[in-house]
Amino acid sequence: MAALMRALKPAKAVPSPPVKNYEPAKRLNHSTVLVGDCLYMWGGERDDRLKEHNIEIERRDSSFVEVLHLPTGRWEQKPTTGDPPLGIMKYAAVAIGNEIFYYGGRCSHFHYDVNVLYSLNVDTLKWRKVVPTNPEDGPKRKDSCGMIAVKIEGEDYLVIIEPGSIHYFRIATGQWISPKVTGDDISRIYDFNLMSVDDTSAILLEDHHDNISDNYVHRLTFTKGSVVFECIFYGRMVLDAPWFVHPNRSVLLTSPSGLKLLAIGDSQCETFDINKTNWKKVDVPESVKNRNVHSLSVWNEDTTNTWIIEFGEHWGGASLSDTAFLNIRYTAGGDISVRTYSLREYQEEMGKRRRSVEQEVSQKRERIMEERHQQEIQQLHLQMEERDQQAREREREMEKQLQERERESQEIERQLRGELQQFEQRERQLQEEVQELRTQNDEREKQFQEREQELQQQLEQSAQQLEEKDRQLEEQESAWVVNGDEIRMTETVLGNGGYGEVRVATFRGLRVAAKSLHR
């Protein structure tokens, strides 16, 4: 039991040291998957395979992936992590985003792996086993299936076709779905190549006959719950299930005249026009078409350059490791012409293109820099002219303001002069008024002094008079002598006396009766 557990334990992948001109080992019955500008190749039947089945060693050997960097043509071997599948041959593979899905396959000792779905993340290079929610509803065939990715109503699905049935795998829910198949009979399909056209359709080329053009061609249209399976080219009928497989490989090309299928294998290279439904032979070297159970992938470098990458083969009892690159060109009539490159020739061609592109980019950058420089100069000239214009406008405005201020200053100066004149005139008036007031004051002072002297004299006189009165009073009081001047007779007659009339008189503030003794 312990020995069995050790055998089932995943072996750690040990990467080989980097090699400048590295090329993958010979192999066949493998697949290549394009993700971005990189071609990923995994598994395949190799000449150095173990003579006996050993899970631990086979899992270790399957823990590597070969990566072809298409812009440079450089191969690189990278180790993976996780639990890789053991079905390294005759599996089906397709990419959705940065994840490559693998289904089925078998090991090189004809020990079938389970019908399990795996995935490899190309960013982390980590394997995972995709566990469906209903595995009993999935495909039963473990190898020689076809698989493509579709997007139905905005949702990602895997479509797996096995002889006689079609299955959907819904990525979001991990659910197997058996769609309804309408159209032609699918039960007679055994060996085939399945190629995606767009998100909801595909082309299926049967692979039952020695001659490629004798095979049926079908179109498949996928909806959420059904598949329409229709034949667009009728080849030769197959009466019984073939006991011998003609492992041709095919890809789809988007030509100016429409979609074309290109198939290579069994010393043949032909194209099938999807619109015209006719086959045409394509001239390629024997080293390209003398292959079986190899891999084909299409890379659209740009709008004018399309490459087909071919790797591995089984021909004449031997497997090969050379990588062939087919540069696809289209004639005026819509036919295909092919120029073939070896790996070294492709690397040199891409180097030339890269240098040409770099030179073109450099020249373009220089032109752009020169244009930008000229634009900057023009912009600076425009800015300088604009600034000069603004400066001239500001100068005119400032001159206008200066003139206005000068006029205002002159007006203010004129007003100030007038006010100054008024002030000086007022000052003179005030001085005259002050002088007049001073004169008046002097006059009043003089009058005051004179009045003061006069009052002083009056006071002195009054004082003398008072002294005189006091003296007289003293004399009167002492001698009872009344001064006649102190008596003021009135006209009121009281009566007649012995010597005259008695009248009312005032004497020292008193009303008295007095009689004048003389008239």
mmCIF file with all atom_site columns, C-alpha atoms in Angstrom, residues 163-247:
data_model
loop_
_atom_site.group_PDB
_atom_site.id
_atom_site.type_symbol
_atom_site.label_atom_id
_atom_site.label_alt_id
_atom_site.label_comp_id
_atom_site.label_asym_id
_atom_site.label_entity_id
_atom_site.label_seq_id
_atom_site.pdbx_PDB_ins_code
_atom_site.Cartn_x
_atom_site.Cartn_y
_atom_site.Cartn_z
_atom_site.occupancy
_atom_site.B_iso_or_equiv
_atom_site.pdbx_formal_charge
_atom_site.auth_seq_id
_atom_site.auth_comp_id
_atom_site.auth_asym_id
_atom_site.auth_atom_id
_atom_site.pdbx_PDB_model_num
ATOM 1  C CA . PRO A 1 163 ? -18.003 9.967  -31.724 1.00 0.00 ? 163 PRO A CA 1
ATOM 2  C CA . GLY A 1 164 ? -21.784 10.092 -31.785 1.00 0.00 ? 164 GLY A CA 1
ATOM 3  C CA . SER A 1 165 ? -22.461 12.866 -29.228 1.00 0.00 ? 165 SER A CA 1
ATOM 4  C CA . ILE A 1 166 ? -21.879 16.501 -28.303 1.00 0.00 ? 166 ILE A CA 1
ATOM 5  C CA . HIS A 1 167 ? -21.477 17.918 -24.794 1.00 0.00 ? 167 HIS A CA 1
ATOM 6  C CA . TYR A 1 168 ? -21.367 21.438 -23.353 1.00 0.00 ? 168 TYR A CA 1
ATOM 7  C CA . PHE A 1 169 ? -19.361 22.316 -20.256 1.00 0.00 ? 169 PHE A CA 1
ATOM 8  C CA . ARG A 1 170 ? -20.586 25.518 -18.636 1.00 0.00 ? 170 ARG A CA 1
ATOM 9  C CA . ILE A 1 171 ? -17.532 27.239 -17.157 1.00 0.00 ? 171 ILE A CA 1
ATOM 10 C CA . ALA A 1 172 ? -19.442 29.409 -14.669 1.00 0.00 ? 172 ALA A CA 1
ATOM 11 C CA . THR A 1 173 ? -21.236 26.508 -12.969 1.00 0.00 ? 173 THR A CA 1
ATOM 12 C CA . GLY A 1 174 ? -19.001 23.519 -13.766 1.00 0.00 ? 174 GLY A CA 1
ATOM 13 C CA . GLN A 1 175 ? -21.988 21.716 -15.256 1.00 0.00 ? 175 GLN A CA 1
ATOM 14 C CA . TRP A 1 176 ? -22.120 19.224 -18.121 1.00 0.00 ? 176 TRP A CA 1
ATOM 15 C CA . ILE A 1 177 ? -25.004 19.844 -20.528 1.00 0.00 ? 177 ILE A CA 1
ATOM 16 C CA . SER A 1 178 ? -26.212 17.596 -23.353 1.00 0.00 ? 178 SER A CA 1
ATOM 17 C CA . PRO A 1 179 ? -27.649 19.883 -26.048 1.00 0.00 ? 179 PRO A CA 1
ATOM 18 C CA . LYS A 1 180 ? -30.214 18.788 -28.593 1.00 0.00 ? 180 LYS A CA 1
ATOM 19 C CA . VAL A 1 181 ? -28.545 18.037 -31.954 1.00 0.00 ? 181 VAL A CA 1
ATOM 20 C CA . THR A 1 182 ? -30.543 18.759 -35.111 1.00 0.00 ? 182 THR A CA 1
ATOM 21 C CA . GLY A 1 183 ? -29.687 18.526 -38.786 1.00 0.00 ? 183 GLY A CA 1
ATOM 22 C CA . ASP A 1 184 ? -27.504 15.720 -40.091 1.00 0.00 ? 184 ASP A CA 1
ATOM 23 C CA . ASP A 1 185 ? -26.762 12.442 -38.327 1.00 0.00 ? 185 ASP A CA 1
ATOM 24 C CA . ILE A 1 186 ? -23.792 12.783 -35.990 1.00 0.00 ? 186 ILE A CA 1
ATOM 25 C CA . SER A 1 187 ? -23.603 9.124  -35.003 1.00 0.00 ? 187 SER A CA 1
ATOM 26 C CA . ARG A 1 188 ? -21.403 8.280  -38.017 1.00 0.00 ? 188 ARG A CA 1
ATOM 27 C CA . ILE A 1 189 ? -18.621 10.688 -36.951 1.00 0.00 ? 189 ILE A CA 1
ATOM 28 C CA . TYR A 1 190 ? -15.498 8.874  -35.712 1.00 0.00 ? 190 TYR A CA 1
ATOM 29 C CA . ASP A 1 191 ? -12.249 10.649 -36.562 1.00 0.00 ? 191 ASP A CA 1
ATOM 30 C CA . PHE A 1 192 ? -12.289 14.354 -37.296 1.00 0.00 ? 192 PHE A CA 1
ATOM 31 C CA . ASN A 1 193 ? -10.680 17.774 -36.891 1.00 0.00 ? 193 ASN A CA 1
ATOM 32 C CA . LEU A 1 194 ? -12.762 20.417 -35.077 1.00 0.00 ? 194 LEU A CA 1
ATOM 33 C CA . MET A 1 195 ? -12.022 24.113 -35.728 1.00 0.00 ? 195 MET A CA 1
ATOM 34 C CA . SER A 1 196 ? -13.688 27.189 -34.253 1.00 0.00 ? 196 SER A CA 1
ATOM 35 C CA . VAL A 1 197 ? -15.036 29.822 -36.672 1.00 0.00 ? 197 VAL A CA 1
ATOM 36 C CA . ASP A 1 198 ? -16.386 32.367 -34.189 1.00 0.00 ? 198 ASP A CA 1
ATOM 37 C CA . ASP A 1 199 ? -18.115 32.459 -30.797 1.00 0.00 ? 199 ASP A CA 1
ATOM 38 C CA . THR A 1 200 ? -21.062 30.298 -31.909 1.00 0.00 ? 200 THR A CA 1
ATOM 39 C CA . SER A 1 201 ? -19.969 28.220 -34.908 1.00 0.00 ? 201 SER A CA 1
ATOM 40 C CA . ALA A 1 202 ? -17.333 25.708 -35.982 1.00 0.00 ? 202 ALA A CA 1
ATOM 41 C CA . ILE A 1 203 ? -16.172 23.574 -38.908 1.00 0.00 ? 203 ILE A CA 1
ATOM 42 C CA . LEU A 1 204 ? -15.671 19.810 -38.610 1.00 0.00 ? 204 LEU A CA 1
ATOM 43 C CA . LEU A 1 205 ? -13.542 17.918 -41.139 1.00 0.00 ? 205 LEU A CA 1
ATOM 44 C CA . GLU A 1 206 ? -13.892 14.148 -41.085 1.00 0.00 ? 206 GLU A CA 1
ATOM 45 C CA . ASP A 1 207 ? -10.670 12.152 -41.319 1.00 0.00 ? 207 ASP A CA 1
ATOM 46 C CA . HIS A 1 208 ? -11.733 8.779  -42.720 1.00 0.00 ? 208 HIS A CA 1
ATOM 47 C CA . HIS A 1 209 ? -10.108 8.607  -46.173 1.00 0.00 ? 209 HIS A CA 1
ATOM 48 C CA . ASP A 1 210 ? -6.612  8.547  -47.632 1.00 0.00 ? 210 ASP A CA 1
ATOM 49 C CA . ASN A 1 211 ? -7.427  11.527 -49.820 1.00 0.00 ? 211 ASN A CA 1
ATOM 50 C CA . ILE A 1 212 ? -8.206  14.610 -47.771 1.00 0.00 ? 212 ILE A CA 1
ATOM 51 C CA . SER A 1 213 ? -10.726 15.873 -50.325 1.00 0.00 ? 213 SER A CA 1
ATOM 52 C CA . ASP A 1 214 ? -12.767 12.648 -50.021 1.00 0.00 ? 214 ASP A CA 1
ATOM 53 C CA . ASN A 1 215 ? -13.825 13.554 -46.485 1.00 0.00 ? 215 ASN A CA 1
ATOM 54 C CA . TYR A 1 216 ? -17.071 15.211 -45.437 1.00 0.00 ? 216 TYR A CA 1
ATOM 55 C CA . VAL A 1 217 ? -17.059 18.804 -44.174 1.00 0.00 ? 217 VAL A CA 1
ATOM 56 C CA . HIS A 1 218 ? -19.675 19.949 -41.652 1.00 0.00 ? 218 HIS A CA 1
ATOM 57 C CA . ARG A 1 219 ? -20.736 23.252 -40.116 1.00 0.00 ? 219 ARG A CA 1
ATOM 58 C CA . LEU A 1 220 ? -21.913 23.418 -36.503 1.00 0.00 ? 220 LEU A CA 1
ATOM 59 C CA . THR A 1 221 ? -23.961 26.251 -35.019 1.00 0.00 ? 221 THR A CA 1
ATOM 60 C CA . PHE A 1 222 ? -24.283 26.436 -31.234 1.00 0.00 ? 222 PHE A CA 1
ATOM 61 C CA . THR A 1 223 ? -27.114 27.935 -29.195 1.00 0.00 ? 223 THR A CA 1
ATOM 62 C CA . LYS A 1 224 ? -27.815 27.669 -25.489 1.00 0.00 ? 224 LYS A CA 1
ATOM 63 C CA . GLY A 1 225 ? -29.662 24.361 -25.612 1.00 0.00 ? 225 GLY A CA 1
ATOM 64 C CA . SER A 1 226 ? -29.081 22.980 -29.084 1.00 0.00 ? 226 SER A CA 1
ATOM 65 C CA . VAL A 1 227 ? -26.610 22.377 -31.916 1.00 0.00 ? 227 VAL A CA 1
ATOM 66 C CA . VAL A 1 228 ? -27.320 22.492 -35.635 1.00 0.00 ? 228 VAL A CA 1
ATOM 67 C CA . PHE A 1 229 ? -25.116 19.951 -37.440 1.00 0.00 ? 229 PHE A CA 1
ATOM 68 C CA . GLU A 1 230 ? -25.164 20.315 -41.234 1.00 0.00 ? 230 GLU A CA 1
ATOM 69 C CA . CYS A 1 231 ? -22.995 18.939 -44.013 1.00 0.00 ? 231 CYS A CA 1
ATOM 70 C CA . ILE A 1 232 ? -21.584 21.557 -46.408 1.00 0.00 ? 232 ILE A CA 1
ATOM 71 C CA . PHE A 1 233 ? -19.489 19.146 -48.488 1.00 0.00 ? 233 PHE A CA 1
ATOM 72 C CA . TYR A 1 234 ? -20.310 15.523 -49.225 1.00 0.00 ? 234 TYR A CA 1
ATOM 73 C CA . GLY A 1 235 ? -17.307 13.266 -49.616 1.00 0.00 ? 235 GLY A CA 1
ATOM 74 C CA . ARG A 1 236 ? -17.160 9.518  -49.978 1.00 0.00 ? 236 ARG A CA 1
ATOM 75 C CA . MET A 1 237 ? -19.404 7.547  -47.671 1.00 0.00 ? 237 MET A CA 1
ATOM 76 C CA . VAL A 1 238 ? -17.806 5.372  -44.991 1.00 0.00 ? 238 VAL A CA 1
ATOM 77 C CA . LEU A 1 239 ? -19.694 2.105  -44.726 1.00 0.00 ? 239 LEU A CA 1
ATOM 78 C CA . ASP A 1 240 ? -18.100 0.789  -41.542 1.00 0.00 ? 240 ASP A CA 1
ATOM 79 C CA . ALA A 1 241 ? -16.220 2.332  -38.657 1.00 0.00 ? 241 ALA A CA 1
ATOM 80 C CA . PRO A 1 242 ? -12.619 2.781  -39.863 1.00 0.00 ? 242 PRO A CA 1
ATOM 81 C CA . TRP A 1 243 ? -10.060 0.547  -38.293 1.00 0.00 ? 243 TRP A CA 1
ATOM 82 C CA . PHE A 1 244 ? -7.208  2.737  -39.495 1.00 0.00 ? 244 PHE A CA 1
ATOM 83 C CA . VAL A 1 245 ? -7.008  6.445  -38.751 1.00 0.00 ? 245 VAL A CA 1
ATOM 84 C CA . HIS A 1 246 ? -5.669  8.995  -41.226 1.00 0.00 ? 246 HIS A CA 1
ATOM 85 C CA . PRO A 1 247 ? -4.418  11.553 -38.719 1.00 0.00 ? 247 PRO A CA 1
#
